[in-house]
Tab-separated table of C-alpha atoms in Angstrom:
chain	number	residue	atom	x	y	z
A	24	MET	CA	-13.588	8.933	-15.724
A	25	THR	CA	-12.257	5.808	-14.024
A	26	GLU	CA	-10.203	6.305	-10.885
A	27	ILE	CA	-6.504	5.605	-11.416
A	28	ILE	CA	-4.766	3.544	-8.748
A	29	GLY	CA	-0.986	3.162	-8.594
A	30	LEU	CA	0.598	-0.176	-7.734
A	31	ILE	CA	4.333	-0.391	-7.093
A	32	GLY	CA	5.500	-3.980	-6.699
A	33	VAL	CA	3.607	-6.647	-8.615
A	34	GLY	CA	5.177	-9.805	-7.263
A	35	LYS	CA	3.060	-12.469	-5.577
A	36	MET	CA	1.161	-10.156	-3.217
A	37	GLY	CA	1.070	-7.213	-5.606
A	38	SER	CA	-0.298	-9.313	-8.457
A	39	ALA	CA	-3.009	-10.647	-6.126
A	40	LEU	CA	-3.917	-7.058	-5.249
A	41	LEU	CA	-3.894	-6.154	-8.953
A	42	GLU	CA	-6.521	-8.826	-9.534
A	43	ARG	CA	-8.740	-7.331	-6.800
A	44	LEU	CA	-8.283	-3.819	-8.194
A	45	THR	CA	-9.191	-4.815	-11.749
A	46	LEU	CA	-12.230	-6.750	-10.477
A	47	ALA	CA	-13.295	-3.508	-8.760
A	48	GLY	CA	-13.108	-1.723	-12.126
A	49	LYS	CA	-10.075	0.414	-11.306
A	50	THR	CA	-7.574	1.587	-13.871
A	51	VAL	CA	-4.223	0.431	-12.508
A	52	HIS	CA	-0.851	1.950	-13.334
A	53	ALA	CA	1.807	-0.536	-12.216
A	54	PHE	CA	5.568	-0.694	-11.871
A	55	ASP	CA	8.032	-3.353	-10.795
A	56	ILE	CA	11.805	-3.611	-11.173
A	57	LYS	CA	11.477	-7.137	-12.612
A	58	PRO	CA	10.572	-7.362	-16.326
A	59	SER	CA	8.710	-10.651	-15.744
A	60	ALA	CA	6.504	-8.977	-13.113
A	61	MET	CA	5.816	-6.119	-15.534
A	62	ASP	CA	4.790	-8.640	-18.216
A	63	ALA	CA	2.480	-10.381	-15.750
A	64	ALA	CA	1.000	-7.035	-14.649
A	65	ARG	CA	0.243	-6.141	-18.270
A	66	ASP	CA	-1.346	-9.547	-18.754
A	67	GLY	CA	-3.366	-8.896	-15.577
A	68	GLY	CA	-4.880	-5.717	-16.972
A	69	ALA	CA	-2.530	-3.020	-15.675
A	70	GLU	CA	-1.002	-0.239	-17.685
A	71	THR	CA	2.703	-0.590	-16.914
A	72	MET	CA	4.802	2.472	-16.282
A	73	GLY	CA	8.537	3.210	-16.540
A	74	SER	CA	9.125	4.106	-12.881
A	75	ALA	CA	7.504	4.435	-9.485
A	76	ALA	CA	7.273	8.201	-10.109
A	77	GLU	CA	5.305	7.654	-13.330
A	78	THR	CA	3.072	5.157	-11.531
A	79	ALA	CA	2.131	7.746	-8.904
A	80	LYS	CA	1.706	10.655	-11.332
A	81	ASP	CA	-2.049	10.506	-11.958
A	82	ALA	CA	-3.074	8.217	-9.106
A	83	GLY	CA	-5.123	9.334	-6.119
A	84	ILE	CA	-4.066	6.237	-4.183
A	85	VAL	CA	-0.749	4.407	-4.570
A	86	HIS	CA	-0.205	0.919	-3.141
A	87	VAL	CA	3.415	-0.037	-2.381
A	88	PHE	CA	3.862	-3.809	-2.106
A	89	VAL	CA	7.618	-4.443	-2.107
A	90	HIS	CA	9.778	-6.792	-0.010
A	91	ASN	CA	11.640	-4.778	2.615
A	92	ASP	CA	12.550	-1.410	4.114
A	93	ASP	CA	15.244	-0.608	1.519
A	94	GLN	CA	12.861	-1.363	-1.331
A	95	VAL	CA	10.216	0.873	0.279
A	96	PHE	CA	12.736	3.726	0.342
A	97	ASN	CA	13.671	3.041	-3.287
A	98	ALA	CA	10.025	2.959	-4.331
A	99	THR	CA	9.071	6.159	-2.517
A	100	ILE	CA	11.747	8.674	-1.504
A	101	GLU	CA	14.649	7.898	-3.812
A	102	PRO	CA	14.992	9.439	-7.300
A	103	ASN	CA	12.177	8.214	-9.562
A	104	GLY	CA	10.241	7.174	-6.458
A	105	ALA	CA	6.533	7.727	-5.912
A	106	LEU	CA	7.047	11.033	-4.092
A	107	GLU	CA	8.643	12.455	-7.218
A	108	GLY	CA	5.503	11.849	-9.279
A	109	ALA	CA	2.634	12.062	-6.800
A	110	ALA	CA	0.501	15.184	-6.581
A	111	PRO	CA	-0.407	16.878	-3.302
A	112	GLY	CA	-3.297	15.009	-1.700
A	113	THR	CA	-2.224	11.601	-3.002
A	114	ILE	CA	-2.444	8.807	-0.417
A	115	ILE	CA	0.386	6.266	-0.401
A	116	LEU	CA	-0.312	2.941	1.314
A	117	LEU	CA	2.722	0.996	2.527
A	118	HIS	CA	1.800	-2.707	2.683
A	119	SER	CA	5.223	-4.251	3.276
A	120	THR	CA	6.244	-5.784	6.599
A	121	ILE	CA	8.615	-2.979	7.571
A	122	LEU	CA	9.743	-1.049	10.617
A	123	PRO	CA	7.487	1.748	11.890
A	124	ALA	CA	10.521	4.058	11.582
A	125	THR	CA	10.602	3.363	7.831
A	126	THR	CA	6.965	4.373	7.488
A	127	GLN	CA	7.589	7.506	9.552
A	128	ARG	CA	10.607	8.496	7.443
A	129	VAL	CA	8.604	8.125	4.213
A	130	ALA	CA	5.677	10.034	5.742
A	131	GLU	CA	7.920	12.925	6.816
A	132	ALA	CA	9.317	13.275	3.294
A	133	ALA	CA	5.826	12.988	1.819
A	134	ALA	CA	4.347	15.617	4.142
A	135	LYS	CA	6.768	18.208	2.749
A	136	LYS	CA	5.024	17.717	-0.609
A	137	GLY	CA	1.460	17.544	0.720
A	138	ILE	CA	1.310	13.768	0.157
A	139	HIS	CA	-0.208	11.436	2.769
A	140	VAL	CA	1.252	8.096	3.881
A	141	ILE	CA	-0.305	5.370	5.987
A	142	ASP	CA	0.886	1.898	6.865
A	143	ALA	CA	-1.540	-0.806	5.817
A	144	SER	CA	0.101	-4.147	6.489
A	145	VAL	CA	-1.808	-7.181	5.298
A	146	THR	CA	-2.162	-10.434	7.213
A	147	SER	CA	-3.105	-12.578	4.225
A	148	VAL	CA	-1.365	-14.736	1.658
A	149	PRO	CA	-1.843	-14.113	-2.095
A	150	ARG	CA	-4.668	-16.646	-2.407
A	151	LEU	CA	-6.683	-14.824	0.279
A	152	VAL	CA	-5.936	-11.386	-1.173
A	153	ARG	CA	-7.249	-12.631	-4.548
A	154	ALA	CA	-10.399	-13.903	-2.825
A	155	GLY	CA	-11.050	-10.550	-1.132
A	156	GLU	CA	-10.220	-11.964	2.295
A	157	ALA	CA	-7.358	-9.624	3.208
A	158	THR	CA	-7.224	-8.047	6.649
A	159	TRP	CA	-5.533	-4.635	6.673
A	160	LEU	CA	-3.674	-3.465	9.805
A	161	VAL	CA	-3.604	0.296	9.470
A	162	GLY	CA	-1.742	3.109	11.179
A	163	GLY	CA	-2.151	6.768	10.368
A	164	PRO	CA	-4.122	9.953	10.973
A	165	ASP	CA	-7.846	9.392	11.548
A	166	ASP	CA	-8.935	11.600	8.644
A	167	ILE	CA	-6.645	9.937	6.091
A	168	VAL	CA	-7.607	6.454	7.263
A	169	ALA	CA	-11.300	7.433	7.031
A	170	THR	CA	-10.721	8.627	3.462
A	171	VAL	CA	-9.020	5.409	2.349
A	172	ARG	CA	-11.109	2.976	4.439
A	173	PRO	CA	-13.833	2.395	1.787
A	174	HIS	CA	-11.138	1.617	-0.781
A	175	LEU	CA	-9.450	-0.928	1.499
A	176	GLU	CA	-12.802	-2.427	2.502
A	177	SER	CA	-13.580	-2.993	-1.174
A	178	LEU	CA	-10.364	-5.035	-1.452
A	179	GLY	CA	-10.590	-7.161	1.690
A	180	LYS	CA	-12.717	-8.332	4.569
A	181	ALA	CA	-11.522	-6.112	7.439
A	182	VAL	CA	-9.701	-2.871	8.190
A	183	TRP	CA	-8.255	-2.513	11.679
A	184	HIS	CA	-7.106	1.013	12.499
A	185	PHE	CA	-4.585	0.616	15.306
A	186	GLY	CA	-3.807	4.293	15.808
A	187	PRO	CA	-1.009	6.660	14.751
A	188	LEU	CA	1.387	6.150	11.876
A	189	GLY	CA	3.488	3.008	12.334
A	190	THR	CA	1.048	1.124	14.554
A	191	GLY	CA	-0.149	-1.030	11.658
A	192	ASN	CA	3.483	-2.037	11.100
A	193	ALA	CA	3.900	-2.782	14.798
A	194	GLY	CA	0.619	-4.686	14.853
A	195	LYS	CA	1.817	-7.106	12.236
A	196	GLY	CA	5.451	-7.359	13.238
A	197	PRO	CA	7.771	-9.736	11.429
A	198	GLY	CA	5.841	-12.990	11.170
A	199	GLU	CA	3.388	-12.500	13.993
A	200	PHE	CA	0.355	-10.489	15.008
A	201	THR	CA	0.795	-8.485	18.184
A	202	THR	CA	-0.932	-5.446	19.581
A	203	PRO	CA	1.473	-2.748	20.813
A	204	GLU	CA	0.992	-1.896	24.461
A	205	GLY	CA	-1.578	0.828	24.949
A	206	VAL	CA	-2.936	0.698	21.375
A	207	GLU	CA	-6.687	0.371	21.033
A	208	VAL	CA	-8.005	-1.322	17.914
A	209	GLN	CA	-10.634	0.823	16.198
A	210	GLY	CA	-13.318	-0.937	14.161
A	211	ASP	CA	-13.428	-4.300	12.537
A	212	THR	CA	-14.846	-3.705	9.076
């Protein structure tokens, strides 16, 4: 059986990621609040779902690629969000450029349901994501990052694990790449 991957947010970056996922042979369940993005996702090979919760239902990994902190909350912890549909053990990857506190709030809610969350900011533009040239800046527990690392490596050129939850967010920051004081970068592939 083909692995099901959830994708919430199929705008410019999300649609680029969808292309990488379908090239990797993944079955993708996708959701976006914009009908035009849903049409494009269907055209791109995804099975479109009626909500973020439905998108997460059968997925082992769920990518969240929305615009801002409020949209991350809507896509994850609000009614019909990913946490409502995800099973225990699911890994949710937050790719948006958001505050570390947002990631931590989502992770706390997820932990109550046995769901894992890591931040995996991306430093690429859609063209580079499509080409498999994405660099992922990751924060989260070592064991969860180790579990998801091969998946991220298959979608991009590098995975940098900065440390605890939120450090990937801090590493990217709004519009710039900075390393938080005292954070050691772990690995480069």
